[in-house]
């Protein structure tokens, strides 16, 4: 397993953990929202009772205070739940942000891996093509004249008649071109031919 594949596997695990946390947080959030709705209903019932007790104020003053205390406690609890709800929402947003960052990193890693694999494939194909070309050149080279032989032939050609007579090992003819003055060369050349 390559380093990139390990990183991707770790990112996948981290994403799954964050998604599990997000699901749990949503479950808690739904429960809290249900609790808030229940408290609102209960508060409404309490308020209705308070209103009923107020109509008979003199006889029910103690009951009213008791219900008001209960209402106050419920409002305090509702505020605490609301604050907790805000914290959970912030945590959910933070987890979503982390998941998005991890997904981006995973995508980048996968793209880099694909790019590297493409480059590897291109290089392998290039190497294979060059090996084939080298094999062809080696095969063709066996049936062709070597560079050294070509250079020797070109050097001889460049030397003209002197090169020809050197190749034939004709010392007398060479003397005609290298040692004898121009006017005597013609006579001697006729003599050789």
PDB file of N, CA and C in Angstrom, residues 4 50 54 61-62 73 87-88 99 105 115 118 121 136 146:
ATOM      1  N   UNK A   4       0.250   7.442  -0.364  1.00  0.00           N
ATOM      2  CA  UNK A   4      -0.983   8.164  -0.719  1.00  0.00           C
ATOM      3  C   UNK A   4      -2.207   7.323  -0.390  1.00  0.00           C
ATOM      4  N   UNK A  50     -52.065  29.480  35.507  1.00  0.00           N
ATOM      5  CA  UNK A  50     -51.850  30.759  36.208  1.00  0.00           C
ATOM      6  C   UNK A  50     -53.026  31.697  35.953  1.00  0.00           C
ATOM      7  N   UNK A  54     -55.415  33.148  38.712  1.00  0.00           N
ATOM      8  CA  UNK A  54     -55.548  34.596  38.908  1.00  0.00           C
ATOM      9  C   UNK A  54     -57.010  35.031  38.998  1.00  0.00           C
ATOM     10  N   UNK A  61     -53.582  32.075  45.757  1.00  0.00           N
ATOM     11  CA  UNK A  61     -52.304  32.808  45.674  1.00  0.00           C
ATOM     12  C   UNK A  61     -51.106  31.866  45.828  1.00  0.00           C
ATOM     13  N   UNK A  62     -51.183  30.929  46.758  1.00  0.00           N
ATOM     14  CA  UNK A  62     -50.073  29.992  46.974  1.00  0.00           C
ATOM     15  C   UNK A  62     -49.860  29.074  45.762  1.00  0.00           C
ATOM     16  N   UNK A  73     -38.503  27.881  36.491  1.00  0.00           N
ATOM     17  CA  UNK A  73     -37.549  26.768  36.343  1.00  0.00           C
ATOM     18  C   UNK A  73     -37.564  26.217  34.910  1.00  0.00           C
ATOM     19  N   UNK A  87     -24.515  25.310  20.906  1.00  0.00           N
ATOM     20  CA  UNK A  87     -23.186  24.678  20.930  1.00  0.00           C
ATOM     21  C   UNK A  87     -23.142  23.462  20.001  1.00  0.00           C
ATOM     22  N   UNK A  88     -24.216  22.669  20.022  1.00  0.00           N
ATOM     23  CA  UNK A  88     -24.274  21.483  19.157  1.00  0.00           C
ATOM     24  C   UNK A  88     -24.285  21.901  17.687  1.00  0.00           C
ATOM     25  N   UNK A  99     -15.041  17.812   7.528  1.00  0.00           N
ATOM     26  CA  UNK A  99     -15.340  16.771   6.534  1.00  0.00           C
ATOM     27  C   UNK A  99     -15.074  17.297   5.130  1.00  0.00           C
ATOM     28  N   UNK A 105      -8.973  17.238   0.530  1.00  0.00           N
ATOM     29  CA  UNK A 105      -7.626  16.640   0.612  1.00  0.00           C
ATOM     30  C   UNK A 105      -7.616  15.258  -0.048  1.00  0.00           C
ATOM     31  N   UNK A 115      -2.484  11.355 -11.518  1.00  0.00           N
ATOM     32  CA  UNK A 115      -1.497  12.065 -12.345  1.00  0.00           C
ATOM     33  C   UNK A 115      -0.169  11.311 -12.350  1.00  0.00           C
ATOM     34  N   UNK A 118      -0.434   8.236 -14.368  1.00  0.00           N
ATOM     35  CA  UNK A 118      -0.398   8.590 -15.791  1.00  0.00           C
ATOM     36  C   UNK A 118       1.016   8.872 -16.257  1.00  0.00           C
ATOM     37  N   UNK A 121       2.880   5.638 -16.463  1.00  0.00           N
ATOM     38  CA  UNK A 121       2.485   4.897 -17.661  1.00  0.00           C
ATOM     39  C   UNK A 121       3.140   5.495 -18.906  1.00  0.00           C
ATOM     40  N   UNK A 136      15.935  -2.239 -32.813  1.00  0.00           N
ATOM     41  CA  UNK A 136      15.946  -2.084 -34.271  1.00  0.00           C
ATOM     42  C   UNK A 136      17.280  -1.527 -34.744  1.00  0.00           C
ATOM     43  N   UNK A 146      30.283   0.324 -40.410  1.00  0.00           N
ATOM     44  CA  UNK A 146      30.512   1.029 -39.148  1.00  0.00           C
ATOM     45  C   UNK A 146      30.910   2.475 -39.409  1.00  0.00           C
TER      46      UNK A 146
END
